[in-house]
Amino acid sequence: MLDQLENLGAAARTELNQLTNGSTLDAWNSKYIGRKGEITQMLRRVSELPKEERPAFGKRANELRQELEAEFAEKEAVIKAAELEQAMAAGALDVSLPGRPVARGRLHPSTQTLRRIYAIWAEMGFQVYRSRDVETDEMNFQLLNFPPHHPAREMQDTFYTTNPDVLLRTHTSPGQVRVMRQYHPEPIRVILPGMCYRHEQITARSEIQFHQVEGLAVGKGIRFSDLKGTLINFTNRLYGQGRPVRFRASHFPFTEPSAEMDVQCFLCDGKGCRICKYTGWLEILGCGMVHPTVLRNGGYDPSIYSGFAFGMGPERITMLRHGIEDIRYFWGNDLRFLEQF
Amino acid sequence: MKVPISWLKDFVDITLPIEELAERLTLAGLEVGGIHKIGLPGADLEWERDKLVLAHLLKVEQHPEADRLVLATVDIGAAEPETVVTGAPNLFEYVGQGDISHLGLKSPFVMEGATVYDGHAKEPGVKMVLKGRKIRGIMNRHMLCSEKELGLSDEHEGIILTATEDAPPGTPLLDLWGDAVLDIDLTPNLIRTGNILGVAREVAALTGQTLRYPDTTLPSTEGVPVNDQLVIETTEPELNPRFVAILVNGITIKPSPYWMQRRLRLAGQRPINNIVDISNYVMLEMGQPNHTFDWDVLRRRADDYAGPNEPVKIITRLAEPGEKVTTLDDKTHTMPDFSILVTDPKGNLSIGGIMGGGESEISDASQNVLLEAAAWNFINIRRTSQALNIYSEAAYRFSRGTHPSLAMFGALRGAKLLADIAGGVIAPGILDYYPHPAETVTVDLPQAEVTRLIGIELSVDEIKQILESLEFEVEISQSPISNLQSPVLHVTVPDHRLDISAEPVTGRADLVEEIARIYGYDRVPVTEMADELPPQRNNLPFEREERTRDLLIQTGLQEVITYRLTTPEAEVRILGQDYVAQATYVTLANPSTPERSVMRHSVLNSVLEIVAENSKRHAHVELFEVGHVYLPNPNGVGEAAILPDEKRRLVIAMTGPRSEMSWLPTDAELMDFFDLKGIVESLLDGLHLDQVAFKPAQHHAFYPGRVAELEINGQSVGLMGQLHPYVVEAYDIQIEEDQPVLAADFDLDALLAQVPDLYAVRSVPRFPPVQQDIALVVDETVPADQVYHLIMQTGRPLLTEASLFDVFRGEQIGAGKKSLAFSLTFQSEETTLTDKVVAKQQQKIVKRLAHEIGAQLRG
């Protein structure tokens, strides 16, 4: 019977070696080493042997079964690996085909720029303060040191309404007076974003509405040098570390001294190009020390308090950064434009 | 303003290269927008030093073969004279006069091989190289040229011919007329620099040079004193604070000298004749607009109204109602009642500070002129100029503020030039009506103020030097109280300036600005703010608005920002005729386009316009906007009574197939009410608003039966649903037949006010849930959310979730019925639920629903 066992083992091995796929593997397993397999059956026939032969036979039969099981496992692994490889080869994809479309929502480009501005100023301690679009002449002009009929009003083409005291704000600056009146005599650091309006023809270069972000800091001992430092911190964040800037004297009725801040053209690195009109500089914001009259109108004593203010245009910043040449794209909301952001 | 460097050099030495000078001026607030070089290196046309020289005209002869050509013989400083063939019309008068060298006529001479502009080219800026050629049999190598050929102006009527150029023949034109013109953009406050002298003063201060003034010394006078021949009266000294007049007799009208013409052209003024040119020249040079009357016209009028021996009487007064003035450009204007006129008893003569009248203007026959230089109230000039739509050079200067002291200076300068250039004889005396001379402004500036406002430490001497460079007078005094206090500078403002306030705090700030500007903003150090940090303030309305945007883009919506200006007619499409007819809009008095005339009441209208535009090219459009509407505020007091209530709205609009086209199978079904609702639910979920209800609603703009009112915590925040087909048609939205257009229009302030500050998070369950499906047959009229709420109410707390997964209608369940299938999730926080407990709970639910709404468990 031992011979019979060895022969069976040999046959099983021969057959195992010839196997090539998963299904024949299963059949082999049941035929030889499964619960009803021939090796198992033979093990059960141990009782047919004389008592003294039983231990040797049993031992050998168990050994053989373990050997075959090990060989089976090895063979199984080889065949499974081959089969997996084959299956994967058949399932290769054209990875150049486009992916399944995902509906990605987007913020309007102005909002994206506004948020970048908010974030930078927030880290410097400037909170957002919003005020109204439709304003009184007093808030938009008079309290900001533009008397009626003053020539400085010509700098801003105004939309007036059928009520002569009411207009569409031409800048976010009336918010300066509102925030000062609300918070005085505490120190202030705010930015004032909002939509502004100017009486213009709608062309590629001019719009009747546009965003502005104004900033205001009021306190004791705020100096023009602080204005420079604070705005340079901002431009380092928005336009790149160390990009050269310059401050030019300018005029706004509500600041004194007033300045325009230019940043070296980031499109040509100051060499001169069409966008910077070959000057090497881009005008990015107007700024200055808050005029004593405006401080006074806001409730602060200008001989004790001082402050600075600045204003910038998110649409202009967006246009410069992305090479947009037509400001009408912003309110046109053509998806072919919006989907590029 | 155009500033020729050659003119500037009359008043200040230029010590910097032009580009550097332009940069310094720009940084000091006189923004140089461009530098136009003429002849100089770097100019578009560079004049070759040895090929373009000054020639002295010796004689002019007729070309033997051509009537319209002459031969001009000139001295160019060489051993032999040169002869050129030319057709210049202004040489013909000298033909046959023989030697004319005594006339001293000079002309620019260009040699063969030099490059000049082509005088005959139609386009400007076409260059040519001069080549010798035979002209009607005579070899010609060189030429005499026009201003156009040199690039001085577009003048090409004849060659430049001047008897007032003293330079010797052979002088390179480059040294003589090579120039650069700065184009300076001036902010309104800088009108004091809106003239050559004003710019020179800035240059002197910025570069440490000394300013030279133009010559105003009058030659000897003759005749009857002006004050015996003229009286002046003004009814409005506030509007016309000063009136200066000088009488100049015996002038000769002729073209002004070439140097003056050249400067005027470079500055952008067209030369007319010597009298008009002198008037313009004085204004451009030192900033005082002035006017020359034909004295004989004034005199003849006086003969009429007063008699031959009575003086001429000039009256400045307000216009009479409906009074008309014909200005020297032959236009007739009806004057507003606040405008001020220069008149005599017979009628008006000119519009004060704006433009002269036609009758008394200088003509070719004028012999005696009255030169007037006055001061006018700048605000009144600005109003008048705007009302009449006349933006003359005079109005430009007066409307920005021209100091009364300049009137005398300008009159003297003008009289000097009238005598020197037009051969006039000045009558003795000057009429100077100046009842209330402008007060001299003084400001006390503590040294410490410069440090406090600018952050620079300047010594009193440095501050003094800067202010004196701008012609302020400065005295320094130590504060008498204590050495610890800062020294004070007593500053007297020069009398050409109107921009330094007499009010102490503002005046100090005005001076500090001047100090910083001349010191140089670029030299001010860069510091960090050192003052106290302000308190931070809660700002939830802003934070929640931004959160709303984030939640909406997460659902795939595109944000838009639209015009807040619209028309009532546009809004009728969504708000309806009844609403718009009664609505009060913020209405523009001066719209720039008729499509943008009022502040909107509807954001949805704006967004639907954008949907319509995009629907021409895109099948799938999903947009939202967060924006304001401007509603009347009938109960407002104070400023709120005249200002609108600015309310935030949230609008969503969407249409088209659910997903984009792809090579892969996608959901190409059209979006419907429930796509919109899903987005709204997702937003509400993200804002942690759970007490929400969607109630059936009715609105003329929406599809009946497909519109819901959103309630949060029992408060309505707006409507959402499928738009009425008429509305879709009114906006011309390009869609497939029966394609729904969905929209939501919410009061964002009301919605965000409901957002909880805090929300609790449940612990993650430790025990397994049990799922059971249940299908209930109910009447068609029973809303699904009623069934849902009943299930939840009854099943709680073990029932944690009931989600609707099927709605079925069919014969099996009978007409007028529907089957709603829910998947129920039971879960306990304390124990693993047994089937028995769950079955009992489910029975309770079925029983309750059967009792309340007659629901039957579907077999």
Coordinates of N, CA and C in Angstrom, one line a residue, chain B residues 428-554:
Chain B
P428 N 1.2 156.2 -19.5 CA 1.6 156.2 -18.1 C 0.5 155.6 -17.2
G429 N 1.0 155.0 -16.1 CA 0.2 154.4 -15.1 C -0.4 153.1 -15.4
I430 N -0.9 152.5 -14.4 CA -1.5 151.2 -14.5 C -2.9 151.3 -13.7
L431 N -3.9 150.8 -14.4 CA -5.2 150.8 -13.6 C -5.2 149.5 -12.8
D432 N -5.3 149.6 -11.5 CA -5.3 148.4 -10.7 C -6.5 148.5 -9.7
Y433 N -7.5 147.8 -10.0 CA -8.7 147.7 -9.1 C -8.5 146.5 -8.3
Y434 N -8.3 146.7 -7.0 CA -8.0 145.5 -6.1 C -8.5 145.9 -4.7
P435 N -9.8 145.9 -4.5 CA -10.3 146.5 -3.3 C -9.9 145.7 -2.0
H436 N -9.9 144.5 -2.1 CA -9.5 143.7 -0.9 C -8.4 142.8 -1.2
P437 N -7.2 143.3 -1.1 CA -6.0 142.4 -1.5 C -6.0 141.1 -0.7
A438 N -5.6 140.1 -1.4 CA -5.6 138.8 -0.7 C -4.6 138.8 0.5
E439 N -5.1 138.2 1.6 CA -4.2 138.2 2.8 C -3.1 137.3 2.6
T440 N -1.9 137.7 3.1 CA -0.8 136.8 3.1 C -1.0 135.7 4.1
V441 N -0.8 134.5 3.7 CA -1.0 133.4 4.6 C 0.3 133.1 5.4
T442 N 0.2 132.9 6.7 CA 1.4 132.5 7.5 C 1.0 131.2 8.2
V443 N 1.9 130.3 8.4 CA 1.7 129.1 9.1 C 2.8 128.9 10.1
D444 N 2.5 128.5 11.3 CA 3.5 128.1 12.3 C 3.7 126.6 12.2
L445 N 4.9 126.2 11.9 CA 5.2 124.7 11.7 C 6.2 124.3 12.8
P446 N 5.7 123.5 13.8 CA 6.7 122.9 14.7 C 7.6 121.9 14.0
Q447 N 8.9 121.9 14.3 CA 9.8 121.0 13.6 C 9.3 119.5 13.8
A448 N 8.8 119.2 15.0 CA 8.4 117.9 15.3 C 7.2 117.4 14.4
E449 N 6.5 118.3 13.8 CA 5.3 117.9 13.0 C 5.8 117.1 11.8
V450 N 7.0 117.4 11.2 CA 7.5 116.7 10.1 C 7.8 115.2 10.5
T451 N 8.4 115.1 11.6 CA 8.7 113.7 12.1 C 7.4 113.0 12.4
R452 N 6.5 113.7 13.0 CA 5.2 113.0 13.4 C 4.5 112.5 12.2
L453 N 4.4 113.2 11.1 CA 3.6 112.8 10.0 C 4.4 112.1 8.9
I454 N 5.7 112.3 8.8 CA 6.4 111.7 7.7 C 7.4 110.6 8.2
G455 N 7.9 110.8 9.4 CA 8.8 109.8 9.9 C 10.3 110.0 9.5
I456 N 10.6 111.3 9.1 CA 12.0 111.6 8.9 C 12.4 112.7 9.9
E457 N 13.7 112.6 10.2 CA 14.3 113.6 11.1 C 15.0 114.6 10.3
L458 N 14.4 115.8 10.2 CA 15.1 116.9 9.5 C 15.4 118.0 10.5
S459 N 16.6 118.6 10.3 CA 16.9 119.7 11.1 C 16.1 120.9 10.7
V460 N 16.0 121.9 11.6 CA 15.2 123.1 11.2 C 15.8 123.8 10.0
D461 N 17.1 123.7 9.9 CA 17.8 124.3 8.7 C 17.4 123.6 7.4
E462 N 17.4 122.3 7.5 CA 17.0 121.5 6.3 C 15.6 121.9 5.9
I463 N 14.7 121.9 6.9 CA 13.3 122.2 6.6 C 13.2 123.7 6.0
K464 N 13.9 124.6 6.6 CA 13.9 126.0 6.1 C 14.4 126.0 4.7
Q465 N 15.5 125.3 4.4 CA 16.1 125.3 3.1 C 15.1 124.8 2.0
I466 N 14.4 123.7 2.3 CA 13.4 123.2 1.4 C 12.3 124.2 1.1
L467 N 11.8 124.8 2.2 CA 10.7 125.7 2.0 C 11.1 126.9 1.2
E468 N 12.3 127.4 1.5 CA 12.8 128.6 0.8 C 13.1 128.3 -0.6
S469 N 13.4 127.1 -1.0 CA 13.6 126.7 -2.4 C 12.3 126.9 -3.2
L470 N 11.2 126.8 -2.5 CA 9.9 127.0 -3.1 C 9.4 128.5 -2.9
E471 N 10.3 129.3 -2.4 CA 10.0 130.7 -2.2 C 9.1 131.0 -1.0
F472 N 9.0 130.1 -0.1 CA 8.4 130.4 1.2 C 9.4 131.2 2.0
E473 N 8.9 132.2 2.8 CA 9.8 132.9 3.7 C 9.7 132.2 5.1
V474 N 10.9 132.0 5.7 CA 10.9 131.2 7.0 C 11.7 131.9 8.0
E475 N 11.1 132.0 9.2 CA 11.8 132.5 10.4 C 11.7 131.4 11.4
I476 N 12.9 131.2 12.1 CA 12.9 130.1 13.1 C 12.9 130.7 14.5
S477 N 12.1 130.1 15.4 CA 12.2 130.6 16.8 C 12.2 129.4 17.7
Q478 N 13.0 129.4 18.7 CA 13.0 128.4 19.7 C 11.8 128.6 20.5
S479 N 11.2 127.5 20.9 CA 10.0 127.6 21.7 C 10.4 128.2 23.1
P480 N 9.7 129.3 23.5 CA 10.2 130.0 24.7 C 10.0 129.2 26.0
I481 N 9.1 128.3 25.9 CA 8.7 127.6 27.2 C 9.8 126.7 27.7
S482 N 10.2 125.8 26.8 CA 11.2 124.8 27.3 C 12.0 124.3 26.1
N483 N 13.2 123.9 26.4 CA 14.0 123.4 25.3 C 13.6 122.0 24.8
L484 N 12.7 121.4 25.6 CA 12.2 120.1 25.2 C 11.2 120.2 24.0
Q485 N 10.6 121.3 24.0 CA 9.6 121.5 22.9 C 10.4 121.8 21.6
S486 N 9.7 121.4 20.5 CA 10.4 121.5 19.2 C 10.4 123.0 18.8
P487 N 11.5 123.4 18.1 CA 11.5 124.7 17.5 C 10.4 124.9 16.5
V488 N 10.0 126.1 16.3 CA 8.8 126.4 15.4 C 9.3 127.3 14.2
L489 N 8.9 126.9 13.0 CA 9.2 127.7 11.8 C 8.0 128.5 11.5
H490 N 8.2 129.8 11.5 CA 7.1 130.8 11.1 C 7.3 130.9 9.6
V491 N 6.3 130.4 8.9 CA 6.4 130.3 7.4 C 5.4 131.3 6.7
T492 N 5.9 132.1 5.8 CA 5.0 133.0 5.1 C 4.9 132.4 3.6
V493 N 3.7 132.3 3.2 CA 3.4 131.6 1.9 C 3.6 132.6 0.8
P494 N 4.3 132.2 -0.3 CA 4.5 133.1 -1.4 C 3.2 133.4 -2.1
D495 N 3.2 134.6 -2.8 CA 1.9 135.0 -3.2 C 1.5 134.5 -4.6
H496 N 2.1 133.4 -5.1 CA 1.6 132.7 -6.3 C 0.8 131.5 -5.9
R497 N 0.7 131.2 -4.5 CA 0.1 130.0 -4.1 C -1.2 130.2 -3.4
L498 N -2.2 129.3 -3.8 CA -3.5 129.3 -3.2 C -3.8 128.0 -2.4
D499 N -2.8 127.1 -2.4 CA -3.1 125.8 -1.9 C -2.6 125.6 -0.5
I500 N -2.1 126.6 0.2 CA -1.6 126.4 1.6 C -2.7 127.1 2.5
S501 N -3.3 126.3 3.4 CA -4.4 126.7 4.2 C -3.9 127.6 5.3
A502 N -4.8 128.6 5.6 CA -4.5 129.5 6.7 C -5.0 128.8 8.0
E503 N -5.7 127.8 7.9 CA -6.2 127.1 9.1 C -5.0 126.3 9.7
P504 N -4.7 126.5 11.0 CA -3.3 126.0 11.4 C -3.0 124.5 11.2
V505 N -3.9 123.6 11.5 CA -3.6 122.2 11.4 C -3.5 121.8 9.9
T506 N -4.4 122.3 9.1 CA -4.4 121.9 7.7 C -3.2 122.6 7.0
G507 N -2.9 123.9 7.4 CA -1.8 124.6 6.9 C -0.5 123.8 7.1
R508 N -0.3 123.3 8.3 CA 0.9 122.5 8.7 C 1.0 121.3 7.8
A509 N -0.2 120.6 7.6 CA -0.1 119.4 6.7 C 0.2 119.8 5.3
D510 N -0.3 121.0 4.9 CA 0.1 121.4 3.5 C 1.6 121.6 3.4
L511 N 2.2 122.2 4.4 CA 3.6 122.4 4.3 C 4.4 121.1 4.4
V512 N 3.9 120.2 5.3 CA 4.6 119.0 5.4 C 4.6 118.2 4.1
E513 N 3.5 118.3 3.4 CA 3.5 117.7 2.0 C 4.6 118.3 1.1
E514 N 4.7 119.6 1.1 CA 5.7 120.2 0.3 C 7.1 119.8 0.7
I515 N 7.3 119.7 2.0 CA 8.7 119.2 2.5 C 9.0 117.8 2.0
A516 N 8.0 116.9 2.2 CA 8.2 115.5 1.8 C 8.4 115.4 0.3
R517 N 7.6 116.2 -0.5 CA 7.7 116.1 -1.9 C 9.1 116.6 -2.4
I518 N 9.6 117.6 -1.9 CA 10.9 118.1 -2.4 C 12.0 117.3 -1.8
Y519 N 11.9 116.9 -0.5 CA 12.9 116.0 0.1 C 13.0 114.7 -0.8
G520 N 11.8 114.2 -1.2 CA 11.8 113.0 -2.1 C 11.1 111.9 -1.3
Y521 N 10.0 111.4 -1.8 CA 9.3 110.3 -1.2 C 10.2 109.1 -1.2
D522 N 11.1 109.0 -2.2 CA 11.9 107.8 -2.3 C 13.0 107.8 -1.1
R523 N 13.2 109.0 -0.5 CA 14.2 109.0 0.5 C 13.6 108.8 1.9
V524 N 12.3 108.8 2.0 CA 11.6 108.6 3.3 C 11.8 107.1 3.6
P525 N 12.2 106.8 4.9 CA 12.5 105.4 5.3 C 11.2 104.6 5.2
V526 N 11.5 103.3 5.3 CA 10.4 102.3 5.3 C 10.3 101.7 6.7
T527 N 9.2 102.0 7.3 CA 9.0 101.5 8.7 C 7.8 100.7 8.9
E528 N 7.7 100.0 10.0 CA 6.4 99.2 10.3 C 5.7 100.1 11.4
M529 N 4.3 100.0 11.3 CA 3.5 100.7 12.2 C 3.8 100.3 13.7
A530 N 4.0 101.2 14.6 CA 4.3 100.9 15.9 C 3.2 101.2 16.9
D531 N 2.1 101.8 16.4 CA 1.1 102.2 17.3 C 0.2 101.1 17.8
E532 N -0.6 101.4 18.7 CA -1.5 100.4 19.3 C -2.3 99.6 18.3
L533 N -2.5 98.3 18.4 CA -3.3 97.6 17.5 C -4.8 97.8 17.8
P534 N -5.6 98.0 16.8 CA -7.1 98.2 17.1 C -7.7 96.9 17.6
P535 N -8.8 97.0 18.3 CA -9.5 95.8 18.7 C -10.1 95.1 17.4
Q536 N -10.1 93.8 17.4 CA -10.8 93.1 16.3 C -12.3 93.0 16.5
R537 N -13.1 93.1 15.5 CA -14.5 93.1 15.7 C -15.2 92.0 14.9
N538 N -16.2 91.4 15.5 CA -17.0 90.4 15.0 C -17.6 90.8 13.6
N539 N -17.5 90.0 12.6 CA -17.9 90.4 11.3 C -18.7 89.2 10.5
L540 N -19.7 88.6 11.2 CA -20.3 87.5 10.7 C -21.0 87.7 9.4
P541 N -21.7 88.8 9.1 CA -22.4 88.9 7.8 C -21.4 88.8 6.6
F542 N -20.2 89.3 6.8 CA -19.2 89.1 5.7 C -18.7 87.7 5.6
E543 N -18.4 87.1 6.8 CA -17.9 85.7 6.8 C -18.9 84.7 6.2
R544 N -20.1 84.9 6.6 CA -21.2 84.0 6.1 C -21.4 84.2 4.6
E545 N -21.3 85.4 4.1 CA -21.5 85.6 2.7 C -20.4 84.9 1.9
E546 N -19.2 85.0 2.4 CA -18.1 84.3 1.7 C -18.3 82.7 1.8
R547 N -18.8 82.3 2.9 CA -19.1 80.9 3.1 C -20.1 80.4 2.1
T548 N -21.1 81.2 1.9 CA -22.2 80.9 0.9 C -21.5 80.7 -0.5
R549 N -20.6 81.6 -0.8 CA -20.0 81.5 -2.1 C -19.2 80.2 -2.2
D550 N -18.5 79.8 -1.2 CA -17.7 78.6 -1.2 C -18.6 77.4 -1.3
L551 N -19.7 77.4 -0.6 CA -20.7 76.2 -0.7 C -21.2 76.1 -2.1
L552 N -21.5 77.2 -2.7 CA -22.2 77.1 -4.0 C -21.2 76.7 -5.1
I553 N -20.0 77.1 -5.0 CA -19.0 76.7 -6.0 C -18.7 75.2 -5.9
Q554 N -18.9 74.7 -4.6 CA -18.7 73.3 -4.4 C -19.7 72.4 -5.1

